[in-house]
Amino acid sequence: MKKICLVVGTRPEIIKMAPLIRVFEKNDINYFVLHTGQHYNYEMDKKFFEELELTRPKYNIEAGNLEYRKQIGKMVKNIQEIYAKERVTHVIVEGDTNSVLAGALAANKFGICLIHLEAGLRSHDLTMPEERNRILTDHISDIFFVPTQDAYDNLVDENVDKEKIYLTGNTIVDAVYQNIKLAQKTSNILKEFNLEKNDYILITAHRPENVDNINRFSKILEGFDAVSKLDNHDLIYPIHPRSLINLKKFEIERPKKVRFIDPVGYLDFLNLIENSKLIITDSGGVQEEACTMGVPCVTIRDNTERPETIRCGANVLAGVDPEKIRLYSQKMMSNKKSWENPFGNGKSAEKILSIINKL
Ligand code: UD1
Ligand code: UDP
């Protein structure tokens, strides 16, 4: 009999794994959740379990805020012990974080069937920790659930056996569809921050290549300042802990019209996306959500592993040049806002379960 372990560690993994947990619960699947504790603040972790009504993880390894080698080492050692104790037959990891790599390495040791969700994404930029984690994980995985044809093609180009790749869409679309109505009903975030529908811009920035680098972080903030002057828009920035630490450390001046707030829960964030005029981000998940919810997006990176969002007209790459950020924001706000969602129809989790059942 199968015994499945779902490994999560960070905010986006909890959100993207939630639809799968729901269908596992509904279908009485023999599974448990293992949390690496990579994210640990209430608003980066527990808040999502509460809002999405997920049972608490059976294990938490508490491997957050550690230097890379120590973090991976602690995670792999502890995860291996749990796999062995629980006699796990299948492991599912989602995405490209350190938790994903550790969950995969630990499974590799025991010859457990390793399933990679959101496999095959490539930015072709090996300086990104996420790109290295994705490639390493893909190359020791047994089963690949890919969100798009691009991801499928990337794996085939790297000689992965086609028989093991399944095109399922991205569970983030399931998560949006399952929670948007509840968000509309319950979230008061617009009122709380005195924001008008379609009259503010939502920002997130947390990638190490952007916020660990004083030069790039300063340019990004200059870009936000320039955008705020376009139409006198409010900019709202729920700031990731990594970015807040660096903002303080670098003592960069904060643009006047940008409102820095604590990270918000998923329902508030969905509400913020849905009613925003534009999104400026370096997040992977937020590029997908913007595309899914019909909100134009400017990505403050030099590349993206989600090229489908650019091709369909939902997204544009601006890098960190302030003038480019301003121009592209202006252009995207005046563009038409309809495109076909490349990430699927919101039924990915069901599709994934039916394939797992046949393994
Ligand atoms: C990680 C992922 C990144 C993902 C992001 C989602 C890796 C290599 N990176 O980046 O791909 O986009 O999560 O948000 O796995 N911190 C806190 N409290 C928390 C979480 C983090 O204070 O709950 C602070 C700590 O100082 C920590 C730093 O943020 O050292 C960075 O956290 P970490 O998990 O290492 O990386 P992220 O930048 O969150
Ligand atoms: N998110 C959230 N609150 C916030 C910012 C983001 O709930 O204040 C959610 C967002 O809806 C998305 C996910 O977090 O689903 C994206 O996570 P993040 O940007 O941290 O990571 P990435 O997707 O870049 O790996």
Short mmCIF file of C-alpha atoms and ligand atoms in Angstrom, two decimals:
data_model
loop_
_atom_site.label_atom_id
_atom_site.label_comp_id
_atom_site.label_asym_id
_atom_site.label_seq_id
_atom_site.Cartn_x
_atom_site.Cartn_y
_atom_site.Cartn_z
CA MET A 1 0.00 0.00 0.00
CA LYS A 2 1.17 3.51 -0.79
CA LYS A 3 2.21 5.85 2.02
CA ILE A 4 2.76 9.35 0.70
CA CYS A 5 4.75 12.13 2.34
CA LEU A 6 4.11 15.70 1.18
CA VAL A 7 7.09 17.92 1.95
CA VAL A 8 6.51 21.66 2.43
CA GLY A 9 8.76 24.40 3.78
CA THR A 10 7.81 27.85 2.50
CA ARG A 11 4.77 30.04 1.89
CA PRO A 12 4.33 29.22 -1.83
CA GLU A 13 4.71 25.47 -1.24
CA ILE A 14 1.92 25.51 1.37
CA ILE A 15 -0.37 27.44 -1.00
CA LYS A 16 0.37 25.26 -4.05
CA MET A 17 0.21 21.99 -2.12
CA ALA A 18 -3.13 22.91 -0.45
CA PRO A 19 -5.38 21.83 -3.37
CA LEU A 20 -3.64 18.44 -3.43
CA ILE A 21 -4.08 18.05 0.34
CA ARG A 22 -7.78 18.76 -0.17
CA VAL A 23 -8.24 16.04 -2.77
CA PHE A 24 -6.15 13.62 -0.69
CA GLU A 25 -8.44 14.25 2.29
CA LYS A 26 -11.57 13.85 0.18
CA ASN A 27 -10.35 10.56 -1.25
CA ASP A 28 -8.99 9.10 1.96
CA ILE A 29 -5.42 8.85 0.70
CA ASN A 30 -2.78 7.51 3.10
CA TYR A 31 -0.56 10.59 3.44
CA PHE A 32 1.00 13.01 5.89
CA VAL A 33 2.62 16.45 5.69
CA LEU A 34 6.22 17.06 6.68
CA HIS A 35 7.21 20.72 7.22
CA THR A 36 10.88 21.61 7.10
CA GLY A 37 10.24 24.86 9.00
CA GLN A 38 12.15 26.86 6.38
CA HIS A 39 9.49 29.56 6.81
CA TYR A 40 8.44 29.93 10.42
CA ASN A 41 6.92 33.39 11.17
CA TYR A 42 3.19 33.17 11.83
CA GLU A 43 2.36 35.27 8.75
CA MET A 44 4.71 33.24 6.49
CA ASP A 45 3.54 29.84 7.70
CA LYS A 46 0.77 29.02 10.22
CA LYS A 47 -1.55 31.69 8.86
CA PHE A 48 -1.87 29.69 5.61
CA PHE A 49 -2.68 26.43 7.40
CA GLU A 50 -5.44 28.27 9.27
CA GLU A 51 -6.90 30.10 6.28
CA LEU A 52 -6.78 27.10 3.96
CA GLU A 53 -8.12 24.86 6.73
CA LEU A 54 -5.27 22.38 6.45
CA THR A 55 -4.46 19.98 9.28
CA ARG A 56 -1.17 20.83 10.94
CA PRO A 57 1.89 18.98 9.61
CA LYS A 58 2.68 15.74 11.39
CA TYR A 59 6.34 16.79 11.65
CA ASN A 60 8.18 20.11 11.72
CA ILE A 61 11.95 19.96 11.45
CA GLU A 62 12.48 23.63 12.35
CA ALA A 63 15.31 24.20 9.89
CA GLY A 64 14.60 27.89 9.20
CA ASN A 65 17.14 30.73 9.24
CA LEU A 66 20.23 28.54 8.82
CA GLU A 67 23.23 28.94 6.56
CA TYR A 68 22.77 26.90 3.33
CA ARG A 69 24.94 23.85 4.13
CA LYS A 70 23.64 23.58 7.69
CA GLN A 71 20.06 23.96 6.49
CA ILE A 72 20.27 21.30 3.78
CA GLY A 73 22.23 19.01 6.13
CA LYS A 74 19.74 19.29 8.97
CA MET A 75 16.77 18.85 6.63
CA VAL A 76 18.14 15.80 4.81
CA LYS A 77 19.16 14.01 8.02
CA ASN A 78 15.82 14.62 9.76
CA ILE A 79 13.71 13.93 6.69
CA GLN A 80 15.48 10.61 6.08
CA GLU A 81 14.73 9.52 9.64
CA ILE A 82 11.05 10.39 9.18
CA TYR A 83 10.79 8.60 5.79
CA ALA A 84 12.29 5.49 7.40
CA LYS A 85 10.15 5.61 10.55
CA GLU A 86 6.95 6.13 8.55
CA ARG A 87 7.90 3.58 5.84
CA VAL A 88 7.16 6.14 3.16
CA THR A 89 6.71 4.74 -0.37
CA HIS A 90 6.15 8.01 -2.28
CA VAL A 91 7.39 11.56 -1.67
CA ILE A 92 5.92 14.66 -3.27
CA VAL A 93 7.89 17.91 -3.40
CA GLU A 94 6.64 21.12 -5.03
CA GLY A 95 8.75 23.79 -6.76
CA ASP A 96 12.35 24.83 -6.27
CA THR A 97 13.18 25.76 -2.68
CA ASN A 98 15.87 24.35 -0.39
CA SER A 99 13.13 22.26 1.24
CA VAL A 100 12.35 20.70 -2.13
CA LEU A 101 15.98 19.78 -2.73
CA ALA A 102 16.36 18.31 0.76
CA GLY A 103 13.11 16.32 0.50
CA ALA A 104 14.32 14.98 -2.86
CA LEU A 105 17.84 14.10 -1.71
CA ALA A 106 16.46 12.25 1.30
CA ALA A 107 14.10 10.22 -0.91
CA ASN A 108 16.89 9.43 -3.35
CA LYS A 109 18.87 7.70 -0.61
CA PHE A 110 16.07 5.26 0.19
CA GLY A 111 14.94 4.51 -3.35
CA ILE A 112 11.51 5.93 -2.57
CA CYS A 113 9.40 7.05 -5.58
CA LEU A 114 10.09 10.77 -5.88
CA ILE A 115 7.38 12.91 -7.46
CA HIS A 116 8.17 16.48 -8.48
CA LEU A 117 5.29 18.90 -8.80
CA GLU A 118 5.86 22.00 -10.94
CA ALA A 119 8.79 20.19 -12.56
CA GLY A 120 10.61 21.38 -15.68
CA LEU A 121 10.67 25.14 -15.10
CA ARG A 122 13.90 26.75 -16.30
CA SER A 123 15.16 30.32 -16.13
CA HIS A 124 18.46 29.18 -17.67
CA ASP A 125 20.19 31.29 -15.01
CA LEU A 126 22.37 29.10 -12.83
CA THR A 127 23.21 31.97 -10.46
CA MET A 128 19.70 31.53 -8.99
CA PRO A 129 19.48 29.06 -6.09
CA GLU A 130 16.01 28.11 -7.33
CA GLU A 131 17.34 27.11 -10.77
CA ARG A 132 19.97 24.86 -9.21
CA ASN A 133 17.38 23.31 -6.87
CA ARG A 134 15.00 22.63 -9.77
CA ILE A 135 17.59 21.01 -11.98
CA LEU A 136 19.02 18.87 -9.19
CA THR A 137 15.54 17.76 -8.10
CA ASP A 138 14.36 17.02 -11.63
CA HIS A 139 17.39 14.87 -12.31
CA ILE A 140 16.72 12.54 -9.37
CA SER A 141 12.91 12.46 -9.69
CA ASP A 142 10.90 9.45 -10.86
CA ILE A 143 7.64 11.16 -11.83
CA PHE A 144 7.20 14.70 -13.17
CA PHE A 145 4.06 16.79 -13.01
CA VAL A 146 4.63 19.76 -15.31
CA PRO A 147 2.39 22.84 -15.41
CA THR A 148 2.88 23.79 -19.07
CA GLN A 149 4.10 22.57 -22.46
CA ASP A 150 7.24 24.72 -22.03
CA ALA A 151 8.13 22.81 -18.86
CA TYR A 152 7.44 19.50 -20.64
CA ASP A 153 9.76 20.50 -23.50
CA ASN A 154 12.51 21.58 -21.09
CA LEU A 155 12.53 18.11 -19.51
CA VAL A 156 12.49 16.33 -22.87
CA ASP A 157 15.44 18.52 -23.96
CA GLU A 158 17.28 17.25 -20.87
CA ASN A 159 16.61 13.63 -21.87
CA VAL A 160 13.92 12.88 -19.29
CA ASP A 161 11.81 9.87 -20.31
CA LYS A 162 8.53 11.20 -21.81
CA GLU A 163 6.58 8.32 -20.24
CA LYS A 164 7.28 9.78 -16.80
CA ILE A 165 6.11 13.33 -17.58
CA TYR A 166 2.50 14.38 -17.06
CA LEU A 167 1.12 17.75 -18.16
CA THR A 168 -1.34 18.77 -15.43
CA GLY A 169 -1.48 22.57 -15.19
CA ASN A 170 -0.44 24.34 -12.02
CA THR A 171 -2.23 23.81 -8.71
CA ILE A 172 -1.96 27.56 -8.11
CA VAL A 173 -4.97 27.96 -10.43
CA ASP A 174 -6.93 25.49 -8.27
CA ALA A 175 -5.92 27.51 -5.19
CA VAL A 176 -7.07 30.79 -6.77
CA TYR A 177 -10.43 29.36 -7.89
CA GLN A 178 -11.04 27.65 -4.54
CA ASN A 179 -10.36 30.77 -2.48
CA ILE A 180 -11.25 33.85 -4.50
CA LYS A 181 -14.93 33.93 -3.49
CA LEU A 182 -14.04 33.54 0.18
CA ALA A 183 -11.46 36.30 -0.24
CA GLN A 184 -14.08 38.61 -1.78
CA LYS A 185 -16.43 37.90 1.11
CA THR A 186 -14.05 38.06 4.05
CA SER A 187 -11.09 40.29 3.24
CA ASN A 188 -11.19 43.88 4.50
CA ILE A 189 -7.72 44.76 3.35
CA LEU A 190 -8.78 47.52 0.94
CA LYS A 191 -10.68 49.30 3.68
CA GLU A 192 -7.92 48.72 6.19
CA PHE A 193 -5.40 50.51 3.98
CA ASN A 194 -7.83 52.95 2.45
CA LEU A 195 -7.30 51.65 -1.09
CA GLU A 196 -9.64 52.23 -4.02
CA LYS A 197 -10.41 49.40 -6.43
CA ASN A 198 -8.33 49.59 -9.60
CA ASP A 199 -6.44 52.61 -8.32
CA TYR A 200 -3.36 51.12 -6.65
CA ILE A 201 -0.39 49.02 -7.63
CA LEU A 202 0.59 45.87 -5.74
CA ILE A 203 4.29 45.18 -5.30
CA THR A 204 6.34 42.25 -4.05
CA ALA A 205 10.13 41.86 -4.18
CA HIS A 206 12.12 39.26 -2.27
CA ARG A 207 14.57 37.47 -4.58
CA PRO A 208 18.15 37.43 -3.23
CA GLU A 209 19.53 38.70 -6.56
CA ASN A 210 17.35 41.81 -6.08
CA VAL A 211 17.14 42.50 -2.36
CA ASP A 212 20.51 41.20 -1.14
CA ASN A 213 22.20 43.62 -3.54
CA ILE A 214 22.13 47.26 -2.39
CA ASN A 215 22.50 48.55 -5.94
CA ARG A 216 19.65 46.54 -7.40
CA PHE A 217 17.37 47.07 -4.39
CA SER A 218 17.96 50.86 -4.56
CA LYS A 219 17.19 50.93 -8.29
CA ILE A 220 14.00 48.92 -7.77
CA LEU A 221 12.83 51.40 -5.11
CA GLU A 222 13.68 54.30 -7.45
CA GLY A 223 11.56 52.55 -10.07
CA PHE A 224 8.64 52.28 -7.62
CA ASP A 225 8.99 55.98 -6.85
CA ALA A 226 8.86 56.82 -10.57
CA VAL A 227 5.77 54.61 -11.05
CA SER A 228 3.98 56.28 -8.13
CA LYS A 229 4.30 59.62 -9.90
CA LEU A 230 2.70 58.36 -13.13
CA ASP A 231 -0.92 58.84 -12.07
CA ASN A 232 -0.39 59.53 -8.41
CA HIS A 233 -1.12 55.88 -7.65
CA ASP A 234 -0.71 54.30 -4.25
CA LEU A 235 1.81 51.47 -4.20
CA ILE A 236 1.39 48.79 -1.56
CA TYR A 237 4.26 46.46 -0.72
CA PRO A 238 3.67 43.54 1.70
CA ILE A 239 7.32 43.08 2.48
CA HIS A 240 9.00 39.67 2.80
CA PRO A 241 11.19 39.23 5.93
CA ARG A 242 14.36 38.90 3.79
CA SER A 243 13.65 42.24 2.09
CA LEU A 244 12.80 44.03 5.34
CA ILE A 245 16.05 42.89 6.94
CA ASN A 246 18.02 44.22 3.95
CA LEU A 247 16.06 47.45 3.68
CA LYS A 248 17.06 48.22 7.27
CA LYS A 249 20.63 47.01 6.85
CA PHE A 250 21.26 49.04 3.68
CA GLU A 251 19.47 52.12 5.10
CA ILE A 252 17.93 52.84 1.70
CA GLU A 253 15.48 55.73 1.65
CA ARG A 254 11.88 54.53 1.32
CA PRO A 255 9.88 56.11 -1.54
CA LYS A 256 7.15 58.34 -0.08
CA LYS A 257 4.17 56.87 -1.91
CA VAL A 258 5.10 53.25 -1.27
CA ARG A 259 3.32 51.72 1.69
CA PHE A 260 5.40 49.01 3.30
CA ILE A 261 3.19 46.57 5.20
CA ASP A 262 3.75 43.18 6.86
CA PRO A 263 3.20 40.10 4.70
CA VAL A 264 -0.53 39.47 4.48
CA GLY A 265 -2.54 36.22 4.51
CA TYR A 266 -3.57 34.46 1.31
CA LEU A 267 -7.16 35.74 1.28
CA ASP A 268 -6.05 39.35 1.71
CA PHE A 269 -3.39 38.88 -0.93
CA LEU A 270 -5.88 37.45 -3.44
CA ASN A 271 -8.13 40.41 -2.76
CA LEU A 272 -5.23 42.80 -3.24
CA ILE A 273 -4.34 41.16 -6.58
CA GLU A 274 -7.89 41.11 -7.88
CA ASN A 275 -8.48 44.81 -7.31
CA SER A 276 -5.08 46.16 -8.31
CA LYS A 277 -4.43 48.09 -11.49
CA LEU A 278 -1.01 46.52 -11.94
CA ILE A 279 1.37 44.16 -10.20
CA ILE A 280 5.11 44.68 -10.02
CA THR A 281 6.93 41.62 -8.70
CA ASP A 282 9.89 39.29 -8.75
CA SER A 283 7.85 36.39 -7.31
CA GLY A 284 7.18 33.23 -9.29
CA GLY A 285 3.78 32.50 -7.78
CA VAL A 286 2.62 36.09 -8.09
CA GLN A 287 3.43 36.13 -11.85
CA GLU A 288 1.18 33.07 -12.19
CA GLU A 289 -1.61 34.51 -10.04
CA ALA A 290 -1.61 37.83 -11.90
CA CYS A 291 -1.87 35.94 -15.18
CA THR A 292 -4.66 33.73 -13.79
CA MET A 293 -6.66 36.67 -12.44
CA GLY A 294 -6.31 38.94 -15.47
CA VAL A 295 -4.11 41.59 -13.86
CA PRO A 296 -1.17 42.91 -15.92
CA CYS A 297 2.26 42.26 -14.45
CA VAL A 298 5.70 43.84 -14.66
CA THR A 299 8.43 41.46 -13.54
CA ILE A 300 11.51 43.09 -12.04
CA ARG A 301 13.94 40.41 -13.13
CA ASP A 302 16.22 39.83 -16.11
CA ASN A 303 14.65 36.45 -16.88
CA THR A 304 11.68 34.31 -15.95
CA GLU A 305 11.03 30.59 -15.76
CA ARG A 306 7.41 31.43 -16.63
CA PRO A 307 7.85 32.59 -20.28
CA GLU A 308 4.23 31.64 -21.05
CA THR A 309 3.11 34.73 -19.10
CA ILE A 310 5.13 36.97 -21.41
CA ARG A 311 3.99 35.26 -24.62
CA CYS A 312 0.30 35.59 -23.74
CA GLY A 313 0.73 39.32 -23.04
CA ALA A 314 0.10 39.17 -19.30
CA ASN A 315 3.63 39.96 -18.19
CA VAL A 316 6.75 41.82 -19.22
CA LEU A 317 10.38 41.69 -18.02
CA ALA A 318 11.66 45.08 -16.91
CA GLY A 319 14.88 44.18 -15.08
CA VAL A 320 15.69 46.76 -12.41
CA ASP A 321 16.32 49.91 -14.42
CA PRO A 322 14.03 52.58 -12.86
CA GLU A 323 13.13 54.15 -16.22
CA LYS A 324 12.26 50.77 -17.70
CA ILE A 325 10.14 49.92 -14.66
CA ARG A 326 8.26 53.20 -15.12
CA LEU A 327 7.78 52.84 -18.89
CA TYR A 328 6.74 49.19 -18.79
CA SER A 329 4.33 49.88 -15.94
CA GLN A 330 2.71 52.67 -17.94
CA LYS A 331 2.48 50.44 -21.00
CA MET A 332 1.05 47.44 -19.15
CA MET A 333 -1.59 49.56 -17.39
CA SER A 334 -2.95 50.69 -20.73
CA ASN A 335 -2.82 47.24 -22.41
CA LYS A 336 -5.83 45.03 -22.99
CA LYS A 337 -6.33 42.61 -20.14
CA SER A 338 -7.53 39.38 -21.67
CA TRP A 339 -5.47 36.33 -22.46
CA GLU A 340 -5.80 32.59 -22.19
CA ASN A 341 -4.41 31.25 -18.93
CA PRO A 342 -1.43 28.99 -19.74
CA PHE A 343 -1.49 27.39 -16.28
CA GLY A 344 -4.64 25.28 -16.67
CA ASN A 345 -8.28 25.19 -15.65
CA GLY A 346 -8.10 24.77 -11.87
CA LYS A 347 -8.46 20.99 -11.91
CA SER A 348 -4.77 20.13 -11.61
CA ALA A 349 -4.96 18.50 -8.19
CA GLU A 350 -7.68 16.05 -9.33
CA LYS A 351 -5.66 15.20 -12.42
CA ILE A 352 -2.55 14.63 -10.32
CA LEU A 353 -4.41 12.35 -7.91
CA SER A 354 -5.84 10.22 -10.70
CA ILE A 355 -2.32 9.71 -12.10
CA ILE A 356 -0.88 8.91 -8.65
CA ASN A 357 -3.63 6.33 -8.16
CA LYS A 358 -2.49 4.54 -11.30
CA LEU A 359 1.22 4.51 -10.43
C1 UD1 B 1 12.66 31.00 -0.15
C2 UD1 B 1 12.99 30.28 -1.46
C3 UD1 B 1 12.49 31.10 -2.65
C4 UD1 B 1 11.02 31.42 -2.50
C5 UD1 B 1 10.74 32.07 -1.13
C6 UD1 B 1 9.26 32.21 -0.95
C7 UD1 B 1 15.09 28.98 -1.37
C8 UD1 B 1 16.49 28.92 -1.84
N1 UD1 B 1 14.42 30.13 -1.63
O1 UD1 B 1 13.35 32.24 -0.17
O2 UD1 B 1 12.69 30.35 -3.83
O3 UD1 B 1 10.68 32.32 -3.52
O4 UD1 B 1 11.26 31.23 -0.08
O5 UD1 B 1 8.94 33.24 -0.09
O6 UD1 B 1 14.59 28.05 -0.81
N2 UD1 B 1 12.73 34.78 7.31
C9 UD1 B 1 12.09 35.08 8.48
N3 UD1 B 1 10.91 34.44 8.74
C10 UD1 B 1 10.36 33.53 7.94
C11 UD1 B 1 11.02 33.24 6.73
C12 UD1 B 1 12.21 33.87 6.44
O7 UD1 B 1 12.55 35.88 9.27
O8 UD1 B 1 9.29 32.98 8.24
C13 UD1 B 1 14.01 35.49 7.03
C14 UD1 B 1 15.18 34.80 7.70
O9 UD1 B 1 16.11 35.73 8.07
C15 UD1 B 1 15.79 33.99 6.58
C16 UD1 B 1 15.51 34.89 5.37
O10 UD1 B 1 14.26 35.49 5.63
O11 UD1 B 1 17.14 33.73 6.79
C17 UD1 B 1 15.42 34.15 4.05
O12 UD1 B 1 14.56 33.05 4.19
P1 UD1 B 1 14.82 31.72 3.34
O13 UD1 B 1 13.77 30.73 3.62
O14 UD1 B 1 16.24 31.29 3.46
O15 UD1 B 1 14.70 32.22 1.85
P2 UD1 B 1 13.57 33.08 1.16
O16 UD1 B 1 14.17 34.37 0.73
O17 UD1 B 1 12.36 33.12 1.99
N1 UDP B 2 1.49 35.79 -0.81
C1 UDP B 2 0.71 35.99 0.31
N2 UDP B 2 0.93 37.13 1.06
C2 UDP B 2 1.88 38.04 0.74
C3 UDP B 2 2.66 37.83 -0.42
C4 UDP B 2 2.44 36.69 -1.17
O1 UDP B 2 -0.17 35.18 0.63
O2 UDP B 2 2.03 39.04 1.48
C5 UDP B 2 1.31 34.54 -1.60
C6 UDP B 2 0.92 34.74 -3.04
O3 UDP B 2 -0.48 34.74 -3.18
C7 UDP B 2 1.57 33.56 -3.74
C8 UDP B 2 2.72 33.19 -2.86
O4 UDP B 2 2.55 33.87 -1.63
O5 UDP B 2 0.69 32.46 -3.82
C9 UDP B 2 4.02 33.60 -3.50
O6 UDP B 2 5.06 33.41 -2.61
P1 UDP B 2 6.44 34.14 -2.74
O7 UDP B 2 6.33 35.33 -3.60
O8 UDP B 2 6.96 34.31 -1.37
O9 UDP B 2 7.36 33.01 -3.41
P2 UDP B 2 7.64 32.56 -4.92
O10 UDP B 2 6.35 32.27 -5.58
O11 UDP B 2 8.42 33.64 -5.57
O12 UDP B 2 8.50 31.35 -4.75
#
